[in-house]
Coordinates of C-alpha atoms in Angstrom, one line a residue:
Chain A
X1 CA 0.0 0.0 0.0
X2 CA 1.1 3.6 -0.6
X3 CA 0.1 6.0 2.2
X4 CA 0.7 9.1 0.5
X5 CA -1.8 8.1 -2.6
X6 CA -5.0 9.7 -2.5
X7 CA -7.7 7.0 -2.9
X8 CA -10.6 9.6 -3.6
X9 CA -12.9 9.1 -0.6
X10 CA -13.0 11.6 2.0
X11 CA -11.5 10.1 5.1
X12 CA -10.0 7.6 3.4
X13 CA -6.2 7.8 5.0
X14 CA -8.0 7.8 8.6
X15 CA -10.2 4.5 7.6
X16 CA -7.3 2.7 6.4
X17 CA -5.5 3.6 9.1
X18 CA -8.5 2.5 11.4
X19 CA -8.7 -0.8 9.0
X20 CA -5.6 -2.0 9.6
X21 CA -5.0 -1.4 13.5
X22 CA -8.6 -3.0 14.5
X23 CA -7.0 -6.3 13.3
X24 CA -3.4 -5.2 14.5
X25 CA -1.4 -6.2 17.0
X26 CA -0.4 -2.5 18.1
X27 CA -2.9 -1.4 21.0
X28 CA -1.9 2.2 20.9
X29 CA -2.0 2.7 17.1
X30 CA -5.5 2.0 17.2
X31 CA -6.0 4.1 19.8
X32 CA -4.6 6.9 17.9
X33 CA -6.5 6.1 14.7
X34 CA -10.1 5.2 17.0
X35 CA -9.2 8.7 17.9
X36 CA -8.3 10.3 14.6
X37 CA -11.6 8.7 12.9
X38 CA -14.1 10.2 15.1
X39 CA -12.6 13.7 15.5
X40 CA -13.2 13.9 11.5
X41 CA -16.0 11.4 11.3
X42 CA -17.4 11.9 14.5
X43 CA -18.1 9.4 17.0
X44 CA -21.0 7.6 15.6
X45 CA -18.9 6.4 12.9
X46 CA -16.9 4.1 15.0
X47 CA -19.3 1.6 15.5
X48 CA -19.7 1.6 12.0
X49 CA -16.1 0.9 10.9
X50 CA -15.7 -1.5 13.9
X51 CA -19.1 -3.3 12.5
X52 CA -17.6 -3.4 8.8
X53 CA -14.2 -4.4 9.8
X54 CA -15.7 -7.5 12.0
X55 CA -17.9 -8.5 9.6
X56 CA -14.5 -9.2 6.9
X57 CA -12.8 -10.4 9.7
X58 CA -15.8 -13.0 9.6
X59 CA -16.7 -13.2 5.9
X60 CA -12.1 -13.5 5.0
X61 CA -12.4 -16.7 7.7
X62 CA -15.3 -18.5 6.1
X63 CA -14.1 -17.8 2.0
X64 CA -10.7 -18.9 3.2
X65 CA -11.9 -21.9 5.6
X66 CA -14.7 -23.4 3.2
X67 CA -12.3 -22.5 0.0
X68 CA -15.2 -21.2 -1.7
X69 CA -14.5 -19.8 -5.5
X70 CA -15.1 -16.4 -7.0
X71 CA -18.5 -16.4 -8.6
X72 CA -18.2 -16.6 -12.0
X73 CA -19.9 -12.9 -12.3
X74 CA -17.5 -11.0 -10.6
X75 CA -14.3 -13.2 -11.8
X76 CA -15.5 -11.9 -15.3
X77 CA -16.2 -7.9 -14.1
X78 CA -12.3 -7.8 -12.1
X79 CA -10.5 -9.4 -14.5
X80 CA -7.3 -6.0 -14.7
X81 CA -8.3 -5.0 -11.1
X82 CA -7.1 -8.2 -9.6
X83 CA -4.2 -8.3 -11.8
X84 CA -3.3 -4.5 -10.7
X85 CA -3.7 -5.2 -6.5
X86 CA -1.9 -8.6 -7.0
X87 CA -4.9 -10.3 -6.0
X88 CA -4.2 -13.3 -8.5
X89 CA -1.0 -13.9 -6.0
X90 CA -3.2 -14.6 -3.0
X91 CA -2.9 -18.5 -1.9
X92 CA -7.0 -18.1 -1.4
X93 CA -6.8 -17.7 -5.2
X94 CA -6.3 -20.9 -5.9
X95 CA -10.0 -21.8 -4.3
X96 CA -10.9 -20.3 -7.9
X97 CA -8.5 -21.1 -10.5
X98 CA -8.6 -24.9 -9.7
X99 CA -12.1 -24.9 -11.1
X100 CA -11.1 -23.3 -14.5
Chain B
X1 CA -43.3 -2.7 35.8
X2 CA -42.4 1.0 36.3
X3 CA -40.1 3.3 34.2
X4 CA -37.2 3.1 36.1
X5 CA -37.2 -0.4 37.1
X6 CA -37.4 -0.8 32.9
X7 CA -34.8 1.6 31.8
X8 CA -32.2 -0.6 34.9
X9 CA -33.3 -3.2 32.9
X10 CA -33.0 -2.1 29.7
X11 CA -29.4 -0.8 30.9
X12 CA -28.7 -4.3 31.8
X13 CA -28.9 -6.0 28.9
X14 CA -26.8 -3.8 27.1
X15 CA -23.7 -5.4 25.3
X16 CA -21.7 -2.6 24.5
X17 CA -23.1 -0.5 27.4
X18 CA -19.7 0.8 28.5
X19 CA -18.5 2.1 25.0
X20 CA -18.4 5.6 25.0
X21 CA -19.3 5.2 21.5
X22 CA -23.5 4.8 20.5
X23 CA -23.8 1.2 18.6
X24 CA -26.9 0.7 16.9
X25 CA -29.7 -0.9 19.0
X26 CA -29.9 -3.1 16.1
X27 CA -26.5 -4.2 15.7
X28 CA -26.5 -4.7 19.5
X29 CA -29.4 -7.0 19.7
X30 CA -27.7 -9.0 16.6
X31 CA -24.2 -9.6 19.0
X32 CA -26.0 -9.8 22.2
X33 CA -28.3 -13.3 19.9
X34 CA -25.4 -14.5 18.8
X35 CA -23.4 -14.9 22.1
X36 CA -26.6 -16.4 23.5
X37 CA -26.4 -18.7 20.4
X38 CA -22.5 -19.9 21.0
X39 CA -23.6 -21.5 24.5
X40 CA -27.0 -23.7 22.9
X41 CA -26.5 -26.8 21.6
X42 CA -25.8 -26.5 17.7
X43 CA -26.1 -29.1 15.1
X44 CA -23.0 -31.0 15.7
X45 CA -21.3 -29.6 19.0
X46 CA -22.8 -29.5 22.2
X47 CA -23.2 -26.4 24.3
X48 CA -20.2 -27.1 26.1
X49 CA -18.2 -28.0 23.0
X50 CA -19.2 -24.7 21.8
X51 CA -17.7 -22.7 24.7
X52 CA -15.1 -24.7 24.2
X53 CA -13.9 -23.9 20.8
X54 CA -15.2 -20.0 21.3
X55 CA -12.3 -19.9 24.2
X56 CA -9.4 -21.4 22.2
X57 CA -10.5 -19.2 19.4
X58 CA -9.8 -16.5 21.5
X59 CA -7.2 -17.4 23.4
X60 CA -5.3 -18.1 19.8
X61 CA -5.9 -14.2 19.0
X62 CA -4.8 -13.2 22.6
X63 CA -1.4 -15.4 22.4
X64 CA -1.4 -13.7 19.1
X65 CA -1.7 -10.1 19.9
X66 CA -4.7 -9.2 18.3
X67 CA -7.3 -9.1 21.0
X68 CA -6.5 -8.0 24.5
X69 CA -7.0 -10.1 27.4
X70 CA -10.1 -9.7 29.8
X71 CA -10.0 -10.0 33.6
X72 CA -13.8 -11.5 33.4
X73 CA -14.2 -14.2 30.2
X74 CA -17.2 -15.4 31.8
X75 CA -18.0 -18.9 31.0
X76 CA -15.3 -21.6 30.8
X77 CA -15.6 -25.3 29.9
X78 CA -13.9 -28.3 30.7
X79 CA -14.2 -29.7 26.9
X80 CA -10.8 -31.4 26.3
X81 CA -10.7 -31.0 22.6
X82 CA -9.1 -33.0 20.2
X83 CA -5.3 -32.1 18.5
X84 CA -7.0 -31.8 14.9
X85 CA -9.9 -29.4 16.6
X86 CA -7.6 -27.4 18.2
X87 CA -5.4 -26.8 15.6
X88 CA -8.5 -25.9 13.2
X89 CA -9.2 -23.0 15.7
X90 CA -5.6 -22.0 15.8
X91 CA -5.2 -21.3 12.6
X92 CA -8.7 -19.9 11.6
X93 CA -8.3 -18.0 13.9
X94 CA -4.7 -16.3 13.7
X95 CA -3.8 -17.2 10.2
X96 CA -7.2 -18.2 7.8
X97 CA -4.2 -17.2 4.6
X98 CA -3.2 -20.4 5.5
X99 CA -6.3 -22.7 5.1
X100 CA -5.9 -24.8 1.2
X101 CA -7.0 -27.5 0.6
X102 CA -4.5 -29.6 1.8
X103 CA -5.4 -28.1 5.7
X104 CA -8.9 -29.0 4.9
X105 CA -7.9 -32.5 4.1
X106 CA -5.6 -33.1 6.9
X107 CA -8.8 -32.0 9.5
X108 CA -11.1 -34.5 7.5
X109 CA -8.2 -37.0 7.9
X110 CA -7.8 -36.2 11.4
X111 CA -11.1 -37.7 12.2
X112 CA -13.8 -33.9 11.5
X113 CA -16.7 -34.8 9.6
X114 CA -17.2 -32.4 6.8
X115 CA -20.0 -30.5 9.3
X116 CA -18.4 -30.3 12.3
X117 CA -15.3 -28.3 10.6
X118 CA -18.3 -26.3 8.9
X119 CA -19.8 -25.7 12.4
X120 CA -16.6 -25.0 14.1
X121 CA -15.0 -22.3 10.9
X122 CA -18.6 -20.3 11.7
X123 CA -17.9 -20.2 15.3
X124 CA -14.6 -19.2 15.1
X125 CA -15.1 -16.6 12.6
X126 CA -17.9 -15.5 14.3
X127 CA -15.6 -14.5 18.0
X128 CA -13.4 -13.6 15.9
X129 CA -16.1 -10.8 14.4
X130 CA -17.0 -10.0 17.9
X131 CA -14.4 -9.5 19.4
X132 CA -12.5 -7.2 16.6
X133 CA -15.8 -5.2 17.1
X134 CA -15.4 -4.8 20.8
X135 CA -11.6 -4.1 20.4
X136 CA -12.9 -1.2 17.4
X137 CA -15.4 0.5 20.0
X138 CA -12.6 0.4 22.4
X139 CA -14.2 -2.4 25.4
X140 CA -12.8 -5.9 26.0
X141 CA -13.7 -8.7 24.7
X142 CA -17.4 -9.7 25.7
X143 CA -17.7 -12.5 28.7
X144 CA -18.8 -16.1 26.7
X145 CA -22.3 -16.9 27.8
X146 CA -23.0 -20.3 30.2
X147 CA -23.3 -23.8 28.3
X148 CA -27.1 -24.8 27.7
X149 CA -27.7 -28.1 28.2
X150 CA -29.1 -30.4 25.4
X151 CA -28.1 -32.5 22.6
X152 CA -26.9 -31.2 19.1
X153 CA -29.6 -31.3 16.7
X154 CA -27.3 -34.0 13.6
X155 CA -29.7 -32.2 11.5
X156 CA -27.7 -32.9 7.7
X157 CA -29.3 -31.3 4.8
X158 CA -29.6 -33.7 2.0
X159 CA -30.0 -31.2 -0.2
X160 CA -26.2 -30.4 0.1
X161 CA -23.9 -31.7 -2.5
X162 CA -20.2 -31.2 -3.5
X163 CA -20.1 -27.9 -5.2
X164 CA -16.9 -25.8 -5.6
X165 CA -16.1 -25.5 -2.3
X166 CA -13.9 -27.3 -0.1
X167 CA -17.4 -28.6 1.6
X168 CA -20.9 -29.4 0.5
X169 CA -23.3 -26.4 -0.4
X170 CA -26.8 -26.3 -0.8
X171 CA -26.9 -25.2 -4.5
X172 CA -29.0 -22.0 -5.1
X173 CA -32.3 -22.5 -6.4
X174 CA -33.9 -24.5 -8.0
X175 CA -30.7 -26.7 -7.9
X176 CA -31.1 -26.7 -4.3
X177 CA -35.3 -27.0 -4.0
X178 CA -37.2 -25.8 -1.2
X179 CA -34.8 -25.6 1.3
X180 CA -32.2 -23.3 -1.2
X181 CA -35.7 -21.0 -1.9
X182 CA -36.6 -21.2 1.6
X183 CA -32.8 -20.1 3.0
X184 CA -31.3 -17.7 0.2
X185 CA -35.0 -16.6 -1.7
X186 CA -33.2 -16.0 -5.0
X187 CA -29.5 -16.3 -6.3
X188 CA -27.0 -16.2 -3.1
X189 CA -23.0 -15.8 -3.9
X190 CA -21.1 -18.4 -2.6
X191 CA -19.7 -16.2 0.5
X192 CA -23.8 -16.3 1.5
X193 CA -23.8 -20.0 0.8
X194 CA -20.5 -21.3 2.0
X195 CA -22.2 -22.4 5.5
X196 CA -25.3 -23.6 4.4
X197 CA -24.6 -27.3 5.1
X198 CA -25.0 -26.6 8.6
X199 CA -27.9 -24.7 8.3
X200 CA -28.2 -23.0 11.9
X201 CA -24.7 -21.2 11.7
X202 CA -25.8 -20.3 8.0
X203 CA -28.5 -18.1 9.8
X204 CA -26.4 -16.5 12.2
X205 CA -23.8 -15.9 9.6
X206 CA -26.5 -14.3 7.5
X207 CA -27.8 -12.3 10.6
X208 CA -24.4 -10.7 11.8
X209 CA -24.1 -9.9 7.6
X210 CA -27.3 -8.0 7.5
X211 CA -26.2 -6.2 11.4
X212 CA -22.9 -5.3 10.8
X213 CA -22.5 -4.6 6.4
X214 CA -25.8 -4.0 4.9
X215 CA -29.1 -5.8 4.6
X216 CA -28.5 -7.9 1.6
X217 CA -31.6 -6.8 -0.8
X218 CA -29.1 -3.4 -0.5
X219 CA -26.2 -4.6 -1.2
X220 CA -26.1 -3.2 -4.9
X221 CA -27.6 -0.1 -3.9
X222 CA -24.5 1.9 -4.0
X223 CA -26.0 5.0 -2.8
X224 CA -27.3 3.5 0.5
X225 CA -26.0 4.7 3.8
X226 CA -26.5 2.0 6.3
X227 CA -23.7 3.0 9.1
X228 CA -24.7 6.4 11.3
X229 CA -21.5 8.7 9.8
X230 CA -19.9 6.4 7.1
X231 CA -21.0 6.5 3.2
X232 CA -21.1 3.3 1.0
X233 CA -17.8 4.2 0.0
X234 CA -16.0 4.9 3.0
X235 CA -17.2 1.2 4.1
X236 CA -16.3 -0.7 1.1
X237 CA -12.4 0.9 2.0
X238 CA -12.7 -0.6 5.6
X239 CA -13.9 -3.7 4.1
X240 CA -11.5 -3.6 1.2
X241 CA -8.2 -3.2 3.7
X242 CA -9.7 -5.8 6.3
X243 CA -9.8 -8.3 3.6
X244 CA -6.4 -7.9 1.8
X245 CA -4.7 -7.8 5.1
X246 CA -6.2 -11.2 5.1
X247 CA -4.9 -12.4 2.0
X248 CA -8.9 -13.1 1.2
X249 CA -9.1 -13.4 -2.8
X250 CA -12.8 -13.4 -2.5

């Protein structure tokens, strides 16, 4: 990831920031990011990014565990996105491609 | 039943009642079910097989550094559990970028039916949800609820058959007959599906979906605000970054 990129949605620096320390193992950098989140979100968004961000810590666990595939739908629509984040290197990947 | 004896009671029964953050009433009625749910019986492990795996689940992420430990856990159980069950829950738990297929085949091999891993992959993603929630709103880790007596239900859908994943699915409809219309309505992505040959974590997978990302009937909506202060797009980011950290192709 490049931290100084711009990904185009307001907030965005603070939510990955947020993203990445709720499933960290740095107490204090969450803290800081928890912190920096709701001063420019406000404080009802917290729940909201701690709801999203448990919910892939769910949904990540299941795809990976039960090796489910990509439906075929969205394999066709992310066909240069995939190949531009690298997903295609992802071990999970495999759950896929073996079926093609 | 006066006011203030129902507001202590309503205080009560709170989950996340000392966040200093609001949480949906919602969303904590959805968490506050699915602890309940983790100390019933389920379809393959008792109540106290449950608790079991829920505490090593934890425990994993704690050893790991990824939850904090609590002074009060709450319930505990004396549930020795097998080598190939606690190394399932290990590693769900701490490292799913490590589950292929060749870990799914060494847990059949070490003696899991293909149901019980089902069952015990929901229950360990599900603490797993939880408590990354808590940690999020800044509380610890929720105390596990009391094992409920009772038998597991053995309830196997027929209607689940070797799909694509590494277990059985019930195939969307009308593959999948009354029970795939019944469970999914119309066409369900796999990720909706993947935990449908144990139907009862299916539904609590599906509930803490609908709770915590969107109801599903929304999902394509891209203009729908569902979270109090975040936009569509500033969850899908969140979700996005959650997911790669995880190495999650899906």
């Amino acid at each position: 990831m490049r931290p100084d990129q711009d990904i185009g949605v307001p907030h965005g620096d603070l939510l990955l920031a947020f993203a990445e320390t709720i499933i960290g193992n740095d107490r204090m950098a969450l803290d800081t990011a928890r912190t920096a989140l709701a001063d420019a979100l406000g404080v009802e968004a917290i729940s909201g990014a701690s709801a999203v961000a448990g919910n892939f810590t769910k949904n990540d666990r299941v795809a990976n565990a039960l090796g489910i595939p990509v439906d075929p739908p969205v394999l066709k629509g992310t066909e240069e996105l995939r190949e531009q984040l690298g997903l295609n290197g992802y071990a999970s990947a495999q759950n896929t491609f073996r079926h093609m | 039943m006066n006011a203030n004896v129902m507001n202590s009671t309503v205080i009560e029964m709170a989950l996340y009642k000392d966040s200093e953050f609001p949480v949906r009433a919602d969303l904590e009625a959805a968490h506050q079910a699915q602890f309940d749910r983790f100390g019933q019986p389920g379809t393959w492990g008792s109540g106290a097989q449950r608790i079991a795996v829920i505490a090593a689940a934890r425990q994993a992420c704690i050893d790991a550094g990824v939850i904090e430990a609590s002074e009060d856990v709450g319930a505990t159980s004396d549930v020795d559990l097998p080598k190939v069950v606690r190394d399932v829950i290990a590693t769900v738990a701490v490292s799913p970028k490590d589950v292929d297929l060749n870990f799914y085949g060494a847990a059949i091999g070490g003696g899991l039916t293909d149901a019980e891993y089902t069952e015990i992959v929901g229950l360990v993603s599900f603490i797993c949800n939880l408590d990354v929630f808590a940690r999020g709103i800044g509380v610890t880790p929720r105390k596990l609820p009391e094992p409920q007596p009772g038998e597991p239900s053995r309830l196997r859908p027929p209607e689940a058959v070797q799909e694509h994943a590494f277990v059985p699915t019930i195939p969307n409809p009308p593959e999948g007959g009354g029970r795939a219309k019944a469970m999914y309505g119309s066409f369900k992505p796999y990720i909706m599906r993947a935990m449908s040959l144990v139907p009862d974590e299916f539904a609590d997978h599906i509930a803490l979906e609908r709770a915590q990302y969107l109801p599903l009937e929304k999902i394509m909506e891209f203009e729908f605000d569902y979270h109090d202060g975040l936009t569509r797009p500033q969850v899908e980011v969140v979700a996005g970054r959650v997911s790669a950290l995880n190495d999650c192709f899906y």
